[in-house]
Coordinates of C-alpha atoms in Angstrom, one line a residue:
M14 CA 106.2 72.2 140.4
P15 CA 105.2 70.9 136.9
A16 CA 103.8 73.6 134.7
A17 CA 100.2 73.3 133.5
P18 CA 100.1 71.8 130.0
A19 CA 98.7 73.7 127.0
A20 CA 95.1 73.0 126.4
E21 CA 95.8 71.9 122.9
P22 CA 99.0 71.0 121.0
P23 CA 100.4 74.2 119.5
A24 CA 100.2 73.0 115.9
E25 CA 99.2 76.4 114.6
A26 CA 98.3 79.9 115.8
P27 CA 94.6 80.3 117.0
A28 CA 94.0 83.0 114.4
Q29 CA 95.2 80.6 111.6
A30 CA 93.1 77.8 113.0
A31 CA 90.0 79.9 113.2
A32 CA 90.5 81.2 109.7
Q33 CA 91.1 77.7 108.3
A34 CA 88.0 76.3 110.0
L35 CA 85.9 79.1 108.5
A36 CA 87.4 78.6 105.1
E37 CA 86.9 74.8 105.1
A38 CA 83.4 75.0 106.7
P39 CA 80.5 73.2 104.9
A40 CA 78.1 75.5 103.2
E41 CA 75.4 75.1 105.8
A42 CA 77.7 75.8 108.8
V43 CA 76.8 78.6 111.1
G44 CA 79.6 81.3 110.8
P45 CA 78.6 83.2 114.0
L46 CA 78.7 79.9 116.0
M47 CA 82.2 79.2 114.7
R48 CA 83.4 82.7 115.6
G49 CA 81.9 82.5 119.0
I50 CA 83.6 79.2 119.7
A51 CA 86.9 80.6 118.5
V52 CA 86.5 83.4 121.1
L53 CA 85.7 80.9 123.9
R54 CA 88.7 78.8 123.0
A55 CA 91.0 81.8 122.9
V56 CA 89.9 83.0 126.4
S57 CA 90.1 79.4 127.7
D58 CA 93.6 78.8 126.3
A59 CA 94.7 82.2 127.8
G60 CA 93.8 80.9 131.3
G61 CA 90.2 82.2 131.5
R62 CA 90.8 86.0 131.1
M63 CA 91.6 88.1 128.1
S64 CA 91.3 91.6 126.9
L65 CA 89.0 92.3 123.9
S66 CA 92.0 93.7 122.0
D67 CA 94.0 90.6 122.6
L68 CA 91.0 88.5 121.4
V69 CA 91.0 90.5 118.1
R70 CA 94.7 89.7 117.6
T71 CA 94.4 86.1 118.7
T72 CA 91.4 85.1 116.7
G73 CA 91.9 87.4 113.7
L74 CA 88.3 88.5 114.0
A75 CA 87.2 92.1 113.6
R76 CA 86.8 94.2 116.7
S77 CA 83.1 94.7 116.0
T78 CA 82.6 90.9 115.7
V79 CA 84.5 90.2 119.0
D80 CA 82.4 92.9 120.8
R81 CA 79.1 91.2 119.6
V82 CA 80.3 87.7 120.5
A83 CA 81.4 88.9 123.9
A84 CA 78.1 90.7 124.5
T85 CA 76.2 87.5 123.6
L86 CA 78.3 85.3 125.8
A87 CA 77.9 87.7 128.6
R88 CA 74.1 87.7 128.1
M89 CA 74.2 83.9 128.3
G90 CA 76.2 84.1 131.6
Y91 CA 79.2 82.3 130.0
V92 CA 81.6 85.3 130.3
R93 CA 81.8 88.4 132.5
L94 CA 82.7 91.7 130.9
D95 CA 84.7 94.1 133.1
G96 CA 85.5 97.1 131.0
H97 CA 87.5 95.8 128.0
E98 CA 88.3 92.4 129.5
A99 CA 86.4 89.1 129.2
T100 CA 86.5 86.5 132.0
L101 CA 85.1 83.0 131.8
A102 CA 82.1 82.6 134.2
P103 CA 81.3 79.3 136.0
R104 CA 78.1 78.9 134.1
L105 CA 80.1 78.1 131.0
M106 CA 80.9 74.7 132.6
E107 CA 77.4 73.5 131.7
L108 CA 78.8 72.8 128.3
G109 CA 81.6 70.5 129.6
N110 CA 79.1 69.1 132.1
A111 CA 76.9 68.0 129.2
Y112 CA 79.8 65.9 127.9
L113 CA 80.8 64.5 131.3
A114 CA 77.2 63.6 132.1
A115 CA 76.6 62.0 128.7
A116 CA 79.9 60.0 129.0
G117 CA 78.7 58.6 132.3
L118 CA 82.3 58.4 133.7
P119 CA 83.1 60.9 136.4
G120 CA 79.8 60.6 138.2
P121 CA 80.0 56.9 139.1
L122 CA 83.8 56.5 138.9
G123 CA 85.0 59.7 140.5
P124 CA 84.3 58.6 144.1
L125 CA 86.2 55.4 143.5
A126 CA 89.1 57.5 142.2
E127 CA 89.0 59.8 145.2
R128 CA 89.0 56.8 147.6
L129 CA 92.1 55.4 145.8
A130 CA 93.9 58.7 146.0
D131 CA 93.2 58.8 149.8
E132 CA 94.4 55.3 150.3
L133 CA 97.6 55.7 148.3
D134 CA 98.2 59.3 149.1
E135 CA 99.0 59.9 145.4
S136 CA 97.2 61.9 142.7
V137 CA 94.7 59.9 140.7
S138 CA 93.3 60.8 137.2
L139 CA 90.7 59.5 134.8
A140 CA 91.4 60.2 131.1
V141 CA 89.6 59.5 127.8
P142 CA 91.0 59.3 124.3
D143 CA 90.7 62.4 122.1
A144 CA 92.0 61.9 118.6
D145 CA 95.8 61.4 119.0
G146 CA 95.8 62.7 122.6
I147 CA 94.3 62.0 125.9
R148 CA 92.0 64.4 127.8
F149 CA 91.4 64.4 131.6
V150 CA 87.9 64.0 132.8
H151 CA 88.6 63.7 136.6
Q152 CA 91.4 64.8 138.9
T153 CA 92.0 64.0 142.5
T154 CA 95.3 65.7 143.5
R155 CA 97.4 65.6 146.6
R156 CA 98.5 68.9 148.2
R157 CA 102.3 68.9 148.2
A158 CA 105.2 71.2 147.4
M159 CA 105.7 69.0 144.3
S160 CA 102.1 68.7 143.1
L161 CA 100.3 68.3 139.8
T162 CA 98.7 71.2 137.8
F163 CA 96.8 69.1 135.3
R164 CA 93.2 70.1 135.0
I165 CA 89.9 68.6 133.9
G166 CA 89.8 69.2 130.1
D167 CA 93.6 69.4 129.6
L168 CA 94.8 67.6 126.4
L169 CA 98.1 65.8 126.4
P170 CA 99.8 64.0 123.5
A171 CA 99.2 60.3 123.8
E172 CA 102.8 59.3 123.2
R173 CA 104.0 61.1 126.3
T174 CA 101.5 59.8 128.8
A175 CA 100.6 56.5 130.6
P176 CA 97.0 56.3 129.3
G177 CA 98.1 57.0 125.7
P178 CA 99.5 53.5 124.9
L179 CA 96.4 51.9 126.3
F180 CA 94.2 53.8 123.9
A181 CA 96.6 53.5 121.0
A182 CA 96.5 49.7 121.4
A183 CA 93.1 49.9 119.8
W184 CA 93.9 52.3 117.0
P185 CA 93.1 51.2 113.4
D186 CA 95.8 51.2 110.8
A187 CA 94.6 54.6 109.4
R188 CA 95.0 56.3 112.8
W189 CA 98.5 54.9 113.1
A190 CA 99.3 56.2 109.6
A191 CA 98.1 59.6 110.5
W192 CA 100.0 59.6 113.7
R193 CA 103.3 58.7 111.9
R194 CA 102.8 61.8 109.8
G195 CA 102.3 64.0 112.8
P196 CA 104.6 65.7 115.3
G197 CA 104.3 62.8 117.8
S198 CA 106.1 60.4 115.5
G199 CA 109.4 61.5 117.0
T200 CA 108.7 59.3 120.0
A201 CA 110.1 56.2 118.4
D202 CA 109.1 53.6 121.0
F203 CA 105.4 54.6 121.2
E204 CA 104.2 51.8 118.9
E205 CA 106.2 49.3 121.0
R206 CA 104.8 50.7 124.2
A207 CA 101.3 50.4 122.8
A208 CA 101.9 46.8 121.9
R209 CA 103.2 46.1 125.3
A210 CA 100.3 47.8 126.9
A211 CA 97.9 45.6 124.9
R212 CA 99.7 42.5 126.2
D213 CA 100.2 43.5 129.8
G214 CA 97.0 45.5 130.5
W215 CA 98.9 48.5 132.0
A216 CA 101.3 51.2 130.9
L217 CA 103.9 53.5 132.5
D218 CA 105.0 57.1 131.9
D219 CA 108.5 57.3 133.0
Q220 CA 109.1 61.1 132.9
L221 CA 107.9 61.5 129.4
I222 CA 105.5 64.4 130.0
E223 CA 107.6 66.1 132.7
P224 CA 111.0 65.4 134.3
G225 CA 110.4 63.8 137.7
L226 CA 106.8 62.8 137.0
V227 CA 105.9 59.1 136.8
A228 CA 102.5 57.5 136.2
L229 CA 100.9 54.1 136.1
A230 CA 97.7 53.6 134.0
V231 CA 95.2 50.7 133.7
P232 CA 92.3 50.6 131.2
V233 CA 88.7 50.7 132.3
R234 CA 86.3 48.8 130.0
D235 CA 82.6 49.0 129.5
P236 CA 80.3 46.0 129.5
R237 CA 81.1 45.4 125.8
G238 CA 84.8 45.2 126.5
R239 CA 85.7 48.5 125.0
T240 CA 88.3 50.7 126.8
V241 CA 86.3 53.9 127.7
C242 CA 88.8 55.5 130.0
A243 CA 92.1 54.9 131.8
L244 CA 92.7 55.2 135.5
S245 CA 96.2 56.6 136.3
V246 CA 98.1 57.1 139.5
V247 CA 100.7 59.9 139.2
S248 CA 103.7 60.4 141.5
H249 CA 107.1 61.9 141.6
T250 CA 110.5 60.3 141.4
S251 CA 111.2 61.6 144.9
R252 CA 108.6 59.1 146.1
H253 CA 108.7 56.3 143.5
G254 CA 110.6 55.2 140.4
A255 CA 108.4 54.1 137.5
D256 CA 109.0 50.3 138.1
A257 CA 108.7 50.7 141.9
L258 CA 105.4 52.5 141.4
R259 CA 104.1 49.6 139.3
R260 CA 105.2 47.0 141.7
A261 CA 103.8 48.8 144.8
L262 CA 100.5 50.0 143.3
L263 CA 99.4 47.8 140.4
P264 CA 97.4 45.3 142.5
R265 CA 95.4 48.1 144.3
V266 CA 94.8 50.0 141.0
R267 CA 93.5 46.9 139.4
E268 CA 91.1 46.3 142.3
T269 CA 89.7 49.9 141.8
V270 CA 89.4 49.3 138.1
A271 CA 87.4 46.1 138.8
A272 CA 85.1 48.2 141.0
M273 CA 84.8 50.8 138.3
E274 CA 83.9 48.2 135.7
R275 CA 81.2 46.8 138.0
E276 CA 79.8 50.4 138.3
L277 CA 79.7 50.6 134.5
H278 CA 77.8 47.3 134.3
R279 CA 74.9 48.8 136.2
A280 CA 72.0 49.7 134.1
P281 CA 72.2 53.3 132.7
P282 CA 69.4 55.7 133.6
A283 CA 66.5 55.9 131.3
A284 CA 66.6 58.7 128.7
G285 CA 63.4 60.2 130.2
Q286 CA 65.1 60.8 133.5
A287 CA 67.4 63.4 132.1
T288 CA 66.6 66.9 131.2
A289 CA 68.4 69.3 129.0
G290 CA 70.7 71.8 130.6
E291 CA 70.0 75.4 131.3
A292 CA 71.1 78.3 129.3
A293 CA 70.7 82.1 129.4
G294 CA 71.6 82.6 133.0
G295 CA 69.1 80.1 134.3
T296 CA 66.3 80.1 131.6
A297 CA 65.3 76.5 130.7
V298 CA 66.3 75.7 127.2
R299 CA 62.7 74.9 126.2
G300 CA 62.1 78.7 126.6
L301 CA 65.0 79.5 124.4
A302 CA 62.9 81.1 121.6
H303 CA 61.3 83.6 124.1
W304 CA 64.7 84.3 125.8
T305 CA 66.6 84.9 122.6
A306 CA 63.8 87.2 121.3
A307 CA 63.9 89.2 124.5
S308 CA 67.7 89.4 124.4
K309 CA 67.7 90.5 120.8
Q310 CA 65.1 93.2 121.7
E311 CA 67.3 94.4 124.6
L312 CA 70.7 94.3 123.0
G313 CA 69.8 94.7 119.3
A314 CA 72.6 94.0 116.9
E315 CA 75.0 93.2 119.8
F316 CA 73.2 89.9 120.4
V317 CA 74.0 87.0 118.1
E318 CA 71.0 84.7 118.2
S319 CA 72.6 82.0 116.1
L320 CA 75.6 81.8 118.5
A321 CA 73.3 81.4 121.5
R322 CA 71.2 78.8 119.8
G323 CA 74.2 76.8 118.6
L324 CA 75.8 76.6 122.0
T325 CA 72.5 75.5 123.5
V326 CA 72.5 72.4 121.3
I327 CA 75.4 71.1 123.4
T328 CA 73.3 71.2 126.5
A329 CA 70.7 68.9 125.0
F330 CA 73.1 66.0 125.8
G331 CA 73.5 64.7 129.4
E332 CA 72.9 61.8 131.7
G333 CA 71.0 59.1 129.8
R334 CA 71.2 61.2 126.7
A335 CA 74.6 60.2 125.3
E336 CA 73.3 59.6 121.8
L337 CA 70.6 61.7 120.3
G338 CA 68.9 62.1 117.0
L339 CA 68.1 65.4 115.3
T340 CA 64.4 65.3 116.4
A341 CA 65.3 64.7 120.1
I342 CA 67.8 67.5 120.0
A343 CA 65.3 69.9 118.5
E344 CA 62.7 68.9 121.1
A345 CA 65.2 69.2 124.0
T346 CA 66.3 72.7 123.0
G347 CA 63.1 74.1 121.5
L348 CA 64.9 74.8 118.2
A349 CA 63.5 74.2 114.8
R350 CA 64.9 71.1 113.2
A351 CA 66.6 73.1 110.5
T352 CA 68.3 75.4 113.1
A353 CA 69.4 72.4 115.2
R354 CA 70.7 70.6 112.1
R355 CA 72.9 73.5 111.0
A356 CA 74.3 73.9 114.5
L357 CA 75.2 70.2 114.5
I358 CA 76.8 70.4 111.1
T359 CA 79.0 73.3 112.5
L360 CA 79.8 71.5 115.8
E361 CA 80.8 68.3 113.9
H362 CA 83.0 70.3 111.5
L363 CA 84.8 71.8 114.5
G364 CA 85.2 68.4 116.2
Y365 CA 82.8 68.9 119.1
V366 CA 80.2 66.4 117.8
T367 CA 80.4 63.1 116.0
S368 CA 77.7 61.3 114.2
Q369 CA 76.8 57.8 113.2
D370 CA 73.6 56.2 111.9
R371 CA 71.8 59.6 112.2
T372 CA 72.6 59.9 115.9
F373 CA 75.0 62.4 117.4
R374 CA 77.4 62.3 120.3
L375 CA 79.5 64.9 122.0
T376 CA 83.3 64.5 121.9
P377 CA 85.8 65.2 124.7
R378 CA 86.8 68.3 122.8
V379 CA 83.8 70.1 124.4
L380 CA 85.8 70.1 127.6
A381 CA 88.2 72.6 125.9
L382 CA 85.5 75.2 126.1
G383 CA 86.5 76.6 129.5
C384 CA 86.9 73.5 131.6
P385 CA 90.7 73.7 132.1
P386 CA 90.8 77.1 133.8
L387 CA 87.3 76.9 135.4
S388 CA 88.0 73.4 136.9
R389 CA 90.3 75.2 139.4
T390 CA 87.6 77.7 140.4
T391 CA 87.2 78.3 144.1
L392 CA 84.1 79.2 146.0
S393 CA 85.5 82.7 146.5
D394 CA 86.0 83.1 142.8
I395 CA 82.4 82.2 142.2
A396 CA 81.1 84.4 145.0
V397 CA 83.0 87.7 144.5
P398 CA 81.2 88.9 141.3
H399 CA 77.8 88.3 143.0
M400 CA 79.0 90.0 146.1
A401 CA 80.2 93.0 144.2
E402 CA 76.7 93.4 142.7
L403 CA 75.2 93.1 146.2
V404 CA 77.4 95.8 147.5
R405 CA 76.4 98.1 144.6
H406 CA 72.8 97.7 145.7
V407 CA 73.0 97.9 149.5
H408 CA 76.1 100.2 149.8
D409 CA 77.6 98.2 152.6
S410 CA 80.4 95.7 152.7
A411 CA 79.7 92.0 152.0
S412 CA 81.8 89.0 153.2
L413 CA 81.9 85.2 152.8
A414 CA 83.2 82.9 155.5
V415 CA 83.6 79.2 156.3
L416 CA 83.6 77.3 159.6
E417 CA 87.0 76.3 161.0
G418 CA 86.8 74.7 164.4
E419 CA 85.2 77.1 166.8
D420 CA 85.8 80.1 164.5
I421 CA 84.7 81.5 161.2
R422 CA 87.4 82.4 158.7
Y423 CA 86.8 85.1 156.1
T424 CA 87.5 83.8 152.5
A425 CA 86.1 86.6 150.4
R426 CA 85.1 90.2 150.9
V427 CA 83.9 93.1 148.9
A428 CA 84.1 96.4 150.8
T429 CA 82.2 99.6 150.2
E430 CA 83.9 103.0 150.3
R431 CA 82.7 104.8 153.3
I432 CA 84.3 107.1 155.9
M433 CA 83.1 104.8 158.6
S434 CA 83.1 101.2 157.5
V435 CA 83.8 97.7 158.7
N436 CA 87.5 96.9 158.2
I437 CA 88.1 93.1 157.9
T438 CA 90.6 91.3 155.7
I439 CA 90.7 87.8 154.1
G440 CA 91.7 85.2 156.6
T441 CA 90.3 87.1 159.6
R442 CA 88.8 84.8 162.3
F443 CA 86.1 85.5 164.8
P444 CA 84.3 83.2 167.3
A445 CA 81.4 81.6 165.5
Y446 CA 78.9 81.9 168.3
A447 CA 79.0 85.7 168.3
A448 CA 79.0 86.3 164.5
S449 CA 76.0 86.3 162.2
M450 CA 77.9 84.1 159.7
G451 CA 79.0 81.8 162.5
R452 CA 75.4 81.3 163.6
V453 CA 74.4 80.5 160.1
L454 CA 77.2 78.0 159.7
L455 CA 76.5 76.4 163.1
A456 CA 72.8 76.2 162.2
G457 CA 73.8 74.3 159.1
L458 CA 75.4 71.5 161.2
P459 CA 73.4 68.4 162.3
A460 CA 71.6 69.0 165.6
D461 CA 74.0 66.7 167.6
E462 CA 77.0 68.5 166.2
R463 CA 75.5 71.9 167.0
T464 CA 75.0 70.7 170.6
A465 CA 78.5 69.4 170.9
H466 CA 80.0 72.6 169.4
I467 CA 78.2 74.7 172.0
G468 CA 79.3 72.4 174.8
R469 CA 83.0 72.7 174.0
T470 CA 83.0 76.4 173.2
G471 CA 83.9 78.8 175.9
L472 CA 81.2 81.4 175.6
R473 CA 82.6 84.7 176.8
A474 CA 81.2 88.2 176.5
L475 CA 82.8 90.2 173.8
T476 CA 80.4 93.1 174.3
P477 CA 77.6 93.7 176.9
R478 CA 75.1 92.2 174.3
T479 CA 77.0 88.9 173.6
V480 CA 74.8 85.8 174.2
T481 CA 76.8 83.6 176.5
D482 CA 74.1 81.3 177.9
P483 CA 74.3 77.9 176.1
A484 CA 70.6 77.3 176.2
R485 CA 69.8 80.7 174.8
L486 CA 72.4 80.3 172.0
A487 CA 70.9 76.8 171.2
A488 CA 67.5 78.4 170.9
L489 CA 68.8 81.2 168.6
L490 CA 70.4 78.6 166.4
D491 CA 67.1 76.7 166.1
R492 CA 65.5 80.0 165.1
V493 CA 68.2 80.4 162.4
V494 CA 67.4 77.0 161.1
D495 CA 63.7 77.9 160.8
E496 CA 64.1 81.4 159.4
G497 CA 67.1 80.9 157.2
Y498 CA 69.1 83.9 158.4
A499 CA 70.9 85.3 161.4
L500 CA 70.8 88.9 162.5
V501 CA 73.5 89.8 165.2
D502 CA 73.3 93.2 166.8
E503 CA 76.4 94.5 168.6
E504 CA 77.4 91.1 170.0
L505 CA 80.7 90.8 168.2
E506 CA 81.6 94.4 168.5
E507 CA 79.8 97.5 169.8
G508 CA 78.3 99.4 166.9
L509 CA 78.5 96.5 164.5
R510 CA 75.2 95.0 163.0
S511 CA 75.4 92.0 160.7
L512 CA 72.9 90.0 158.7
A513 CA 73.9 86.6 157.2
V514 CA 72.4 83.8 155.1
P515 CA 73.7 80.3 154.2
V516 CA 75.3 79.3 150.9
R517 CA 74.5 75.7 150.1
N518 CA 75.9 73.2 147.6
H519 CA 74.0 70.9 145.3
T520 CA 73.3 68.4 148.2
G521 CA 71.8 71.2 150.4
R522 CA 74.7 71.2 152.8
T523 CA 75.7 74.7 154.1
V524 CA 79.3 75.2 152.8
A525 CA 79.7 79.0 153.6
A526 CA 77.8 82.0 154.9
L527 CA 77.3 85.3 153.2
N528 CA 76.7 88.5 155.2
V529 CA 76.3 92.3 155.0
A530 CA 77.8 94.2 157.9
M531 CA 77.3 97.8 158.8
H532 CA 77.4 100.3 161.6
S533 CA 74.3 100.1 163.8
A534 CA 73.4 103.7 162.9
R535 CA 73.0 102.8 159.2
R536 CA 69.8 100.9 159.5
T537 CA 67.3 99.7 162.0
L538 CA 66.8 96.0 162.6
D539 CA 63.5 96.1 160.7
E540 CA 65.2 97.9 157.8
C541 CA 67.9 95.2 157.7
L542 CA 65.2 92.7 157.2
T543 CA 63.1 94.6 154.6
E544 CA 65.9 96.3 152.6
V545 CA 68.9 94.0 152.9
L546 CA 67.6 90.4 153.5
P547 CA 65.9 90.0 150.1
Q548 CA 69.0 91.2 148.3
L549 CA 71.2 89.0 150.4
R550 CA 69.1 85.9 149.7
A551 CA 69.0 86.7 145.9
T552 CA 72.8 87.0 146.0
A553 CA 73.2 83.6 147.8
A554 CA 70.8 82.0 145.2
G555 CA 73.0 83.3 142.4
I556 CA 76.2 81.9 144.1
E557 CA 74.4 78.6 144.7
S558 CA 73.3 78.4 141.0
D559 CA 76.9 78.8 139.8
L560 CA 78.2 76.5 142.5
R561 CA 75.8 73.7 141.3
I562 CA 77.1 74.0 137.8
A563 CA 80.8 74.4 138.6
G564 CA 80.8 71.7 141.3
R565 CA 78.8 69.1 139.5
F566 CA 81.9 67.1 138.5
T567 CA 84.6 69.2 140.2
R568 CA 85.4 69.6 143.9
I569 CA 85.2 73.3 144.6
A570 CA 87.9 74.6 147.1
E571 CA 86.7 77.0 149.8
A572 CA 89.2 79.7 149.0

C-alpha cells in the first residue's frame, strides 16, 4: 500500500523554517500568530497528535510559548489537550473549509468526481496548483488491498504527478527559472512533459510518485479559460498500464471535465449570501471581541488574543467571498482595520494569503493547517471526546451505533468504571427493534422504509418486556420521531435501561444514535429523562457541530 506523502517537501527542518519566517517577517507581522501557525503545522505534519515536549523540539519555541499557544488553540476548539499531548480537533477544519468554499471547487465538482469514481471503479482526485507543487482538494478512493493514502491538503511535487505538467504548462519564465534552481530540477523530462500536456490536453504519471501507481489527469478550466484544477484518475499497474489507462478512460474523463466546466459556468453566489465562519467553539465571529475578552479573563496570560484574532481572519473568506478587501474582512470578523491588516500581512508573509489590487485571497496552503490528518477523521473519532465528557457527567457508559440491516452495530463506546456495568465491545450487534439506539435509527428512516423494516423483521421476545407486536412497535417509532429520543426499559436484556438520541449530519439525516445505558436500579424512568436526557442531547449537539464542519467537504466514515 503506498505510503502517505509528507504534507510539505522536506526542504528544511520545521524549527529552522519557523525561525527563518520569524527572522524575515515584516515589521508589522504578528509574532504570536506566526508561532501559533508553526505549532499547528507541526502537529499536522506529525499526523494530528504531538506531545508538548516534541512541539518544543520541533518548532524551536520555548516551552512557555508552546503552552500558551496550545491553551489558546484548545480554547478555540482547534486542538484537544490530554495531559501533555495536543491533538487536532475537527473544528480546525473550518480554516481549510474557508479556502475550499472560497475556491468554489469541491462543492459543485465533488459529486461529479464521486460519480466518475463509481463508474470507473477507480480513485478520483481533484488537485490545484500550489507554488511548485500540487495540492489535493478532493478525494474519492476505492477500498482495495492496494489503495491510495493521499489526503485532502496533501502537497506533492508537480514534476512527479499527472496534474503537475498541466499546471506547469502555464508557468511564466520566472517560475520555470526558480524551479530549475530547486530540488525538482532532477526530473529532466518535466519541461517536455509540460509542453506535451499543453499540446495534448492531458498528462500521465507513470509510476513517478510511487512504484506501481499510474494516473491520468485532464485540466478543468473556468469561464475565462484558466486552468483552475485538474481531475485525475489514479490506478495501479495490476489493473492498468499508463497508456492503457489513457486509452480506456480518457473519453469518459473528458466527459466529466466538460460537465465540471458547465458547473463552473453557472453564476456564482452573491457575496451577501455567505457568512463568515465560526470560531471559538461555536461563537459567531462578529462576537469575537466579547469572546476574546472573556477568554482572556478566564485564562489570563495563557490566552493569546492576537493568535485567536489572526486565525479568525481566515474564516472571513468562504462561498461567494473568494476575494475580499480589508474593510470587508474587518467587518466580517468584527476586528479593527488595523488588527485585521496586521494579521493579513502576517498570513501573506507565511504564504496563506495573496493580495492584488487591495484585495486578498486565501491560498491552498491553508489546507496544510490540519486538513491532511483530519480529512480521514471518522464519526467515531469525532464522537468519542464528547462521549467521554458525557460519561464524566452522568457516571454511566455511553455508546454510538449505526444501522446495519436489521441490527445496530456499535462503533464507539466510552465505559464507566463500576462494579456492575454494561459490558459491550465495539462491533457488537443487537436487533434494532429492541434497542434504544435501534429505535432512534429506525425512526430516522423515511416512513415507508420504517414500515418495510418492521415487516421483514422477525420480532421475537428477548425478555418478557420486549415489544413484538408490529403495530405497537410502529406507534413507538412514531413517538420517537415526535419526541426525539427513545427510552427502552428491560426489552433487550433484563435489568438494562437505555436512553438514546439521534446524531444527524448537515442535511438533517440521522447517521448514528448515541445512548447512555445503565442498570435499572440506577435511575427511575423519570430520572433518566430529567437527569440524563438533557446531557445526552447536549452531547449529540456537540458531535453534530463538529460533524458539520468536518464533513462539509469530506465524506466522514462511520467507524
